[in-house]
Short mmCIF file of C-alpha atoms and ligand atoms in Angstrom, two decimals:
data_model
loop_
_atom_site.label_atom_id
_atom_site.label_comp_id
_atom_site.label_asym_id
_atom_site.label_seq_id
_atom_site.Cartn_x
_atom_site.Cartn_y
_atom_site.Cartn_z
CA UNK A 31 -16.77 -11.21 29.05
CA UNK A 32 -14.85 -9.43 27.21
CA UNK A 33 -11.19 -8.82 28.28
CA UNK A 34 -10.06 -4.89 29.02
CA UNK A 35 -6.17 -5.55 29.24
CA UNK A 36 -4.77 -2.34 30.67
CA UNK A 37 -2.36 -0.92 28.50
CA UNK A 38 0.74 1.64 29.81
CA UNK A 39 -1.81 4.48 29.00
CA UNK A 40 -4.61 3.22 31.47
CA UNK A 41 -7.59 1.13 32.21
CA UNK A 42 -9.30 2.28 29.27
CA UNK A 43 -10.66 0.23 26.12
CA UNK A 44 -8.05 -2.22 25.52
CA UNK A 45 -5.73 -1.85 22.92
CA UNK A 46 -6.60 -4.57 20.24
CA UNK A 47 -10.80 -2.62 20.30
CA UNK A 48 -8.64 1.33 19.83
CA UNK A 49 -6.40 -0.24 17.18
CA UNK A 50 -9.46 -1.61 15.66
CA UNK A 51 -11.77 1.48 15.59
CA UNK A 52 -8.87 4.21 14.97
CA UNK A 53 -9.77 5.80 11.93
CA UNK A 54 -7.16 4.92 9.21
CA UNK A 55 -5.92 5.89 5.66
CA UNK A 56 -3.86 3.52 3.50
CA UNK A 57 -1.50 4.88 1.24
CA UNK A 58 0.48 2.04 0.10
CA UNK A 59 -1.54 -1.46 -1.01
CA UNK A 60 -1.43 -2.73 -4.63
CA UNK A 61 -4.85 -4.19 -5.19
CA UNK A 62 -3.34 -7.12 -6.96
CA UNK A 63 -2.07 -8.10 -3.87
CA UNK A 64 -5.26 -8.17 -2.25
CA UNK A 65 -6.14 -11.66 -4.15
CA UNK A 66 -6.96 -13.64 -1.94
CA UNK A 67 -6.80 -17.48 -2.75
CA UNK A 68 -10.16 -18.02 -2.32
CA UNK A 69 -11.50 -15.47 -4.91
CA UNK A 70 -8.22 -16.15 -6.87
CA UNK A 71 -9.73 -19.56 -7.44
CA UNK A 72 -13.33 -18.73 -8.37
CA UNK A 73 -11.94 -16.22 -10.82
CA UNK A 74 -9.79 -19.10 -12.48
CA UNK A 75 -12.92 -20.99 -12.69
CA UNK A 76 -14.41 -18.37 -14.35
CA UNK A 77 -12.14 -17.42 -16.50
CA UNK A 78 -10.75 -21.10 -17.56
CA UNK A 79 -7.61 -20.01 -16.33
CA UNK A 80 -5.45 -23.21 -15.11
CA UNK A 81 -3.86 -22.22 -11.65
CA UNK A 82 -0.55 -24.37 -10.24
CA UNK A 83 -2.51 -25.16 -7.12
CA UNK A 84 -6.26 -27.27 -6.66
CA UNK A 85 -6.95 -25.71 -2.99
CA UNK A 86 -6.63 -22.72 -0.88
CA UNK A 87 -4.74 -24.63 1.75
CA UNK A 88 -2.18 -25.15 -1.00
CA UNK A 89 -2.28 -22.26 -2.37
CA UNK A 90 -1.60 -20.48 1.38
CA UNK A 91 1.10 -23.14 1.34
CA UNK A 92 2.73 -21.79 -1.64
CA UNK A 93 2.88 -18.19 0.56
CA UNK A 94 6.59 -18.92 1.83
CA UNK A 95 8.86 -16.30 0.59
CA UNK A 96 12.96 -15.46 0.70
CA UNK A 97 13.05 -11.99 -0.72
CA UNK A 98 11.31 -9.75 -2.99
CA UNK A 99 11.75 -11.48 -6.41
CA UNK A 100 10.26 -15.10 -4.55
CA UNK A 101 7.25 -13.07 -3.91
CA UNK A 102 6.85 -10.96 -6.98
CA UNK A 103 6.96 -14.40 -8.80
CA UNK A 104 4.03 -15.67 -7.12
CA UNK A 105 2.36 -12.39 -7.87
CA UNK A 106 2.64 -12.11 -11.19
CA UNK A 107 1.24 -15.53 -11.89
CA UNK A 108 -1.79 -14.73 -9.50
CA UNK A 109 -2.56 -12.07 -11.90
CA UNK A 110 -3.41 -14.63 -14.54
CA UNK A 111 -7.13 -14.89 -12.79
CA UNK A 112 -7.89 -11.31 -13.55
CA UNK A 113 -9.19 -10.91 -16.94
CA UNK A 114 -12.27 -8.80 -17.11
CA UNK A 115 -13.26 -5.25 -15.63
CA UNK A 116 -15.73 -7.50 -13.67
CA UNK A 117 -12.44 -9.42 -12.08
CA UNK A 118 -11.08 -6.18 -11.59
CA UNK A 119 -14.25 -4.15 -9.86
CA UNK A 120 -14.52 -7.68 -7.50
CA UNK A 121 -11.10 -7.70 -6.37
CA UNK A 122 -11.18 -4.06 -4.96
CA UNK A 123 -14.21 -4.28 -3.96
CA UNK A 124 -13.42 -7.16 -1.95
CA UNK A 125 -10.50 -5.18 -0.38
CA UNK A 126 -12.47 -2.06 0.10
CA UNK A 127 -15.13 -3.58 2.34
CA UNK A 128 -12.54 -5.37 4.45
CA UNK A 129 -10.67 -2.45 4.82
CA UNK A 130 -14.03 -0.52 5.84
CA UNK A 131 -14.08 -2.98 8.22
CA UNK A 132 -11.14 -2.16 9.72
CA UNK A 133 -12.26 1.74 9.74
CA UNK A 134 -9.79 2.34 6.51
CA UNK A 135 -11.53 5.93 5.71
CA UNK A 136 -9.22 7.02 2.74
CA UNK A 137 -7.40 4.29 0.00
CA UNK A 138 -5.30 5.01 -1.79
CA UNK A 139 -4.97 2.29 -4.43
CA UNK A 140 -1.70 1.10 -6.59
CA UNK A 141 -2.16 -0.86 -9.91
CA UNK A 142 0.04 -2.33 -11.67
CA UNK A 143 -1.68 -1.87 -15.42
CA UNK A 144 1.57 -3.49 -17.31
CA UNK A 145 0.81 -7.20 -15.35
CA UNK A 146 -2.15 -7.00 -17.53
CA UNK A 147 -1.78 -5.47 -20.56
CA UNK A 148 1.14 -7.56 -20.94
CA UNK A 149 -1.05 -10.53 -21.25
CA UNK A 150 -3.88 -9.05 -23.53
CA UNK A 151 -6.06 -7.43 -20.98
CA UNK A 152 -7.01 -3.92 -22.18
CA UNK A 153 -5.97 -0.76 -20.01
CA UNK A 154 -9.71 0.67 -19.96
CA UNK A 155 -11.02 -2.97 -18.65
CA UNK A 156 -9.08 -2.88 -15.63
CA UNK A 157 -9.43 0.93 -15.11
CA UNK A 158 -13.64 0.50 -15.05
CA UNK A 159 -13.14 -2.02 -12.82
CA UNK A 160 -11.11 -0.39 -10.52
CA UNK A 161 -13.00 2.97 -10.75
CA UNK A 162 -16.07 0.59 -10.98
CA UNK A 163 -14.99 -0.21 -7.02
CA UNK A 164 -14.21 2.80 -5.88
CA UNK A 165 -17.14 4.57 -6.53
CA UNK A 166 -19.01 2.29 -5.23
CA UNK A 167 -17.20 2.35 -1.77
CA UNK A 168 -17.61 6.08 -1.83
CA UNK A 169 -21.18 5.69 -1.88
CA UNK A 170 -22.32 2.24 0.11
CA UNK A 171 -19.75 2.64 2.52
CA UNK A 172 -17.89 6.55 2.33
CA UNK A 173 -14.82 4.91 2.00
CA UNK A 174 -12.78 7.32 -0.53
CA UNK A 175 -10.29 6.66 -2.84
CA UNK A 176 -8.28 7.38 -5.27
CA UNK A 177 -5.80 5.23 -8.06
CA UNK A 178 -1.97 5.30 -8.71
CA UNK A 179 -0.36 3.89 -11.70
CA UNK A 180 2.91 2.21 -10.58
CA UNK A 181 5.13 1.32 -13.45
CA UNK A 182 6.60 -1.74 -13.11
CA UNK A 183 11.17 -1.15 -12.93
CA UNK A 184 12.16 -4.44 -14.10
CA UNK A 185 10.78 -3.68 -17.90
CA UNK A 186 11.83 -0.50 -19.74
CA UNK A 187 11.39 3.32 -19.29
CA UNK A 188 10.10 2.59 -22.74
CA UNK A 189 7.48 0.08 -22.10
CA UNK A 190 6.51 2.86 -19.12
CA UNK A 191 5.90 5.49 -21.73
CA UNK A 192 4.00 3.06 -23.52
CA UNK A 193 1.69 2.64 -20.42
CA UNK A 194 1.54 6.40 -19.77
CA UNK A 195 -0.07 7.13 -23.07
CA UNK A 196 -2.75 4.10 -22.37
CA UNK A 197 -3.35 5.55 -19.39
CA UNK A 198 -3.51 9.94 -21.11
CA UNK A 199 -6.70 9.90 -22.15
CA UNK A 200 -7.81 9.03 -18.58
CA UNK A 201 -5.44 11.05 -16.21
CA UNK A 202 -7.93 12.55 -14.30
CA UNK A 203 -9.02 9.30 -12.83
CA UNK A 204 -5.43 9.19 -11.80
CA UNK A 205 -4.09 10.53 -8.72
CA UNK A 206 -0.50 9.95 -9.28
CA UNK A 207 2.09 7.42 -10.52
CA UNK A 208 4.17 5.11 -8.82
CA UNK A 209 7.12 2.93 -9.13
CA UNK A 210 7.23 -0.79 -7.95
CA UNK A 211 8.35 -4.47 -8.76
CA UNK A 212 12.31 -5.62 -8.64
CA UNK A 213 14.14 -2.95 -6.69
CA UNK A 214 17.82 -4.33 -6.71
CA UNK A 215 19.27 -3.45 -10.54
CA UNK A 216 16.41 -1.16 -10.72
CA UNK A 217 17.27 2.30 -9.77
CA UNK A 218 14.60 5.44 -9.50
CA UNK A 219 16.96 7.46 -12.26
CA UNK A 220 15.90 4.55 -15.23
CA UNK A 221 12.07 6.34 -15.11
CA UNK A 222 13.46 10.13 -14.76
CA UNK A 223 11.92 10.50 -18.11
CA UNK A 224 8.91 9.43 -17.97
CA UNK A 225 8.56 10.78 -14.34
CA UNK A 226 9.12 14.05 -15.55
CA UNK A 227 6.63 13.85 -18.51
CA UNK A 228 4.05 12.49 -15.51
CA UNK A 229 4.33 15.67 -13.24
CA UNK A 230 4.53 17.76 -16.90
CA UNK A 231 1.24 16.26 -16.46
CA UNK A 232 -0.13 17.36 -13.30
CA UNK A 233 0.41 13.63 -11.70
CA UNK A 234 1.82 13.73 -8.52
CA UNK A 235 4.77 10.77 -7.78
CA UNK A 236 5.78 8.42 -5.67
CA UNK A 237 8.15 5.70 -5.97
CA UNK A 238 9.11 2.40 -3.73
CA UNK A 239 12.44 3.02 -2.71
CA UNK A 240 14.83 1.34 0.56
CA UNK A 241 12.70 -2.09 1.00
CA UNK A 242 15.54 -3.96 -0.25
CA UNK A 243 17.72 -1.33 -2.25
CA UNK A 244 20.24 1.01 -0.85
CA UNK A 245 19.95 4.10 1.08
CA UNK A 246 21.08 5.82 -2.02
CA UNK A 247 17.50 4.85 -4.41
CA UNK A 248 15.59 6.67 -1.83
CA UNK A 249 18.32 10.09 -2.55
CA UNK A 250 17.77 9.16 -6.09
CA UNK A 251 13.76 8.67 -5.92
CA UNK A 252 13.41 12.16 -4.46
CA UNK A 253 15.76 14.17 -7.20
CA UNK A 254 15.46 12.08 -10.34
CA UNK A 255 11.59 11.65 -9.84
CA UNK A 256 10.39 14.37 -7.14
CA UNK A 257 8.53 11.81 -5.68
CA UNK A 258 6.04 12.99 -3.20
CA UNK A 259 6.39 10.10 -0.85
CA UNK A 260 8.72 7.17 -0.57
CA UNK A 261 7.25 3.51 -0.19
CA UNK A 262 8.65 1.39 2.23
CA UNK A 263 11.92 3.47 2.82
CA UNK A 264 13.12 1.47 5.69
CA UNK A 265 16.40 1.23 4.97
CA UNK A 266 17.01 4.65 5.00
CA UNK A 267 18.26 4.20 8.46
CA UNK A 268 21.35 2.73 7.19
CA UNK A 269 22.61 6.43 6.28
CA UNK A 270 22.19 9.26 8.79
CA UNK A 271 22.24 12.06 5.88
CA UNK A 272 19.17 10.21 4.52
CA UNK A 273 17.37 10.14 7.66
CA UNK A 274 18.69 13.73 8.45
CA UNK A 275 17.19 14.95 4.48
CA UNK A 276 13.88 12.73 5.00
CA UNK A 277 13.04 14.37 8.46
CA UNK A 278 14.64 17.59 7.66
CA UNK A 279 12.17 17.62 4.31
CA UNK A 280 9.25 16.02 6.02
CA UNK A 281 8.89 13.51 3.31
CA UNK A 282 6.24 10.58 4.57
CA UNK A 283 7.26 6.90 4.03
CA UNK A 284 5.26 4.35 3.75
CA UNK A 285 6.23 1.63 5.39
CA UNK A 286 4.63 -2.14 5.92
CA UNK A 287 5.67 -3.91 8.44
CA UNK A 288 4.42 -7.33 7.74
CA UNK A 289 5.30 -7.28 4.27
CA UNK A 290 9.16 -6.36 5.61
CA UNK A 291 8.89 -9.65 7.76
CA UNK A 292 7.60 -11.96 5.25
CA UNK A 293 9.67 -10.45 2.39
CA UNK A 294 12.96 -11.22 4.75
CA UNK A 295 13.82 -7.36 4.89
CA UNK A 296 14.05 -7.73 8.72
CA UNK A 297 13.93 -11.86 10.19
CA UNK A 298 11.57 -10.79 13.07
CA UNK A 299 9.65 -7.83 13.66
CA UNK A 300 12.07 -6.75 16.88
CA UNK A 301 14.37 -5.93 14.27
CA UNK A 302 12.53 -3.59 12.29
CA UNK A 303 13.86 -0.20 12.08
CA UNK A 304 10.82 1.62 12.67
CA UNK A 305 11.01 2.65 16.21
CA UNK A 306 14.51 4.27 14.84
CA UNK A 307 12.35 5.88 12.09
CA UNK A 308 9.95 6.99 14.56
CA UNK A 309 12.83 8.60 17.23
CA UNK A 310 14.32 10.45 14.19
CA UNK A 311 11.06 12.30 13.14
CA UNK A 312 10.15 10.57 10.26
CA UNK A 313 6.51 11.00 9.05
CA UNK A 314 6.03 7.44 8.98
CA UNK A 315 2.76 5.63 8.07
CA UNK A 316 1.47 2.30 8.17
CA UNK A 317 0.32 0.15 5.91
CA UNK A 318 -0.39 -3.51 4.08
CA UNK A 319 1.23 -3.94 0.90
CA UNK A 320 0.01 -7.00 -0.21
CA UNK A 321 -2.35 -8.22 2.64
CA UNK A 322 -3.73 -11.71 1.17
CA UNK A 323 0.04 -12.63 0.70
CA UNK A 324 1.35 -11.46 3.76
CA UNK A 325 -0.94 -12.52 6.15
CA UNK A 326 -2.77 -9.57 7.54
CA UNK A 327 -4.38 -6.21 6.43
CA UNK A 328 -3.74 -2.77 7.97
CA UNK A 329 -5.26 -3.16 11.04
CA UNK A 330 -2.92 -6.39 11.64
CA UNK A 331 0.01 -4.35 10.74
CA UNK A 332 -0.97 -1.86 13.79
CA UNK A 333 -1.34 -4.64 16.16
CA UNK A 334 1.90 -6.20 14.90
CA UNK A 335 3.96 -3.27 15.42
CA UNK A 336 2.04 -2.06 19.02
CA UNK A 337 3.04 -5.23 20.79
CA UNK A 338 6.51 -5.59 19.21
CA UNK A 339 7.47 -2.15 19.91
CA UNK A 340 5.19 -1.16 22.67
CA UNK A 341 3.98 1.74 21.46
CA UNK A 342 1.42 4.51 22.91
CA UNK A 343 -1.94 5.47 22.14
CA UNK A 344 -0.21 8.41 21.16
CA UNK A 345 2.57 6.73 19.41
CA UNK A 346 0.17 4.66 17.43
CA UNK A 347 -2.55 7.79 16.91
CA UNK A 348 0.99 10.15 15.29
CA UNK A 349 1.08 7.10 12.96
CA UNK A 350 -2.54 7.22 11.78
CA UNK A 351 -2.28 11.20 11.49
CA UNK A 352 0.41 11.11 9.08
CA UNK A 353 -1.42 9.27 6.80
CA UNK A 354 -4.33 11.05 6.36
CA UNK A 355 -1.75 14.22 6.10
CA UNK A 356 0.50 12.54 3.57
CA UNK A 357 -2.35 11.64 1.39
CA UNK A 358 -3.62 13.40 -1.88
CA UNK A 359 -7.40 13.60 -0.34
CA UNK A 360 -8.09 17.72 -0.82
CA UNK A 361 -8.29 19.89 1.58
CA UNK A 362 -11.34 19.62 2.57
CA UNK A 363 -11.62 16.16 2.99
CA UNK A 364 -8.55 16.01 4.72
CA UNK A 365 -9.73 17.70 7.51
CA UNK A 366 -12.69 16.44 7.77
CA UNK A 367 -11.11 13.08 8.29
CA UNK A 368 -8.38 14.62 10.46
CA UNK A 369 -11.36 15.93 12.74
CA UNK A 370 -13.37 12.19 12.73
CA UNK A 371 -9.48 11.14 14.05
CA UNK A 372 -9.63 13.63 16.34
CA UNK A 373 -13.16 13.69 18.06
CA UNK A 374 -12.07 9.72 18.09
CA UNK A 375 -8.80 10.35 20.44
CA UNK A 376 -10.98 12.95 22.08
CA UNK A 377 -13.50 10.14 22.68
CA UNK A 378 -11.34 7.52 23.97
CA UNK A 379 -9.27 9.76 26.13
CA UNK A 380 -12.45 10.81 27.97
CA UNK A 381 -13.74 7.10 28.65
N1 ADE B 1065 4.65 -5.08 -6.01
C1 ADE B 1065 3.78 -5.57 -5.13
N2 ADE B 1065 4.30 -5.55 -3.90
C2 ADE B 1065 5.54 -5.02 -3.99
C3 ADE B 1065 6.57 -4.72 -3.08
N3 ADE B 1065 6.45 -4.98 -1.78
N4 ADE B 1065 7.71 -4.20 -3.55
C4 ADE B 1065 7.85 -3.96 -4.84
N5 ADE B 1065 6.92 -4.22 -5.75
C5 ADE B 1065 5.76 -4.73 -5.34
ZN1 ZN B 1066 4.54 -2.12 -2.29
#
């Protein structure tokens, strides 16, 4: 039989089943950090790449981290495996039908094109196989999605500009830019450039800020860059005029909880600030990061942060509705997705 725990809200479905089926969009998962060990290791074998681990047990091993740069690190080198647009198209692909799954309706996918180019892989290869992906999730499974290019902030604004004008003759494939990799030494206002020749443009901008930098890079990511949305952001708590200017200008954050626990951000998820986020009106959303390093995908990072913070249907529902509001999806889509969310609370309310 299956168990129907009652939750504070009633004897309705239990939780785990309405975390499960809640519609969801994710706005903030970088598709190379979707590898997961076992693919990682039939890519090396098809590429010939050497990898510093013979098994997926070891490999999983290896997944013990003490901060960002311990993780990024293990990243990078992962990235070895992906060669061709065919590595590319598997990879998301892989991560799209999980995420369908796990009722993920709307991706929104980072890339990170300098981990590649940087080693010889050409721009267009992994862009086919990442649009190669995506289209077909649209179709087999109406999943949509779209792609942002996140320069990487440990190399130059120079070697970003370099990337942007791979990436200009395919901008409309684009749906924005981003900004990820080494945070600490690496403030928003090194890109303002380049930022500003993206939205020149038309690309819309977001930028991870307040994982493990100060309150003051998420200030910074929102005037130097205009950023439409910060990524992670969880430190913003640490100043009240930043949580005053991110509630008072609605700006969404996307935060990942697991990520924040395995990255050492916060020891133990009781210690995560965002129930504080939450009770300050921050339009926070939830999502993975790098799921196959950080031991769960979206849905995981729902359940994690129901049980540790006990939150509501409600509670949890808000969380899902900002996404879908914060993401680029037009208009129309939007609320057609906003409507499936709500004919699904309407459901489950009525049971
Ligand atoms: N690249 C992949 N995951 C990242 C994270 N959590 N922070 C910064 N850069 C990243
Ligand atoms: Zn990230």
């Amino acid at each position: 039989m299956i168990a129907r725990t009652q939750d504070a809200d009633g004897p309705r479905r239990d939780m785990r089943a309405f975390l499960r089926d809640l519609p969801k969009a994710e706005l903030h998962v970088h598709v190379e950090g979707t590898l997961e060990p076992e693919l990682m290791m039939e890519l090396a074998a098809r590429n010939g790449v050497a990898l510093p681990f013979r098994t997926v047990e070891e490999a999983r091993a290896a997944y013990e981290f003490t901060d960002l740069q311990s993780f990024l690190d293990v990243y990078y080198q992962g990235c070895a495996v992906l060669r061709e647009a065919e590595d590319f198209a598997d990879l998301a692909w892989a991560y799209l039908e999980r995420a369908h799954a796990q009722r993920v309706r709307h991706v929104e996918l980072f890339f990170d094109p300098q981990a590649h180019t940087e080693r010889g892989v050409p721009f267009e290869a992994v862009l086919e196989g990442l649009r190669h992906a995506l289209e077909r999730a649209r179709r087999e499974l109406d999943v949509s999605g779209g792609l942002i290019l996140c320069f990487l902030r440990h190399l130059s604004e120079d070697h970003a500009r370099a990337t942007l004008d791979l990436a200009r003759p395919h901008l409309e494939h684009l749906q924005g830019v981003g900004l990820d990799s080494s945070e600490r030494g690496n403030p928003p206002g090194k890109f303002r450039d380049v930022f500003a020749e993206c939205r020149r443009l038309g690309l819309r901008t977001v930028a991870h800020a307040g994982e493990e930098g100060p309150p003051a890079y998420i200030t910074e990511a929102l005037d130097a860059l205009e950023v439409r949305r910060i990524d992670h952001g969880v430190r913003c708590v640490e100043d009240a005029a930043v949580v005053e200017r991110l509630a008072a200008e609605g700006v969404p954050l996307t935060v990942c909880p697991l990520s924040n626990v395995k990255l050492r951000v916060f020891e133990r998820m009781d210690e995560h600030t965002l129930r504080r986020m939450m009770e300050a009106g921050l339009r926070v959303t939830i999502n993975s990061d790098d799921p196959a390093y950080f031991g769960g995908y979206v849905e995981e990072n729902f359940v994690a942060v129901q049980e540790s913070f006990g939150l509501s249907r409600d509670e949890v529902a808000a969380l899902s509705r900002h996404a879908f509001e914060a993401s680029f999806l037009e208009e129309d889509a939007r609320a057609r997705l906003l409507a499936e969310l709500d004919s699904y609370l309407a459901l489950d309310r009525a049971a």
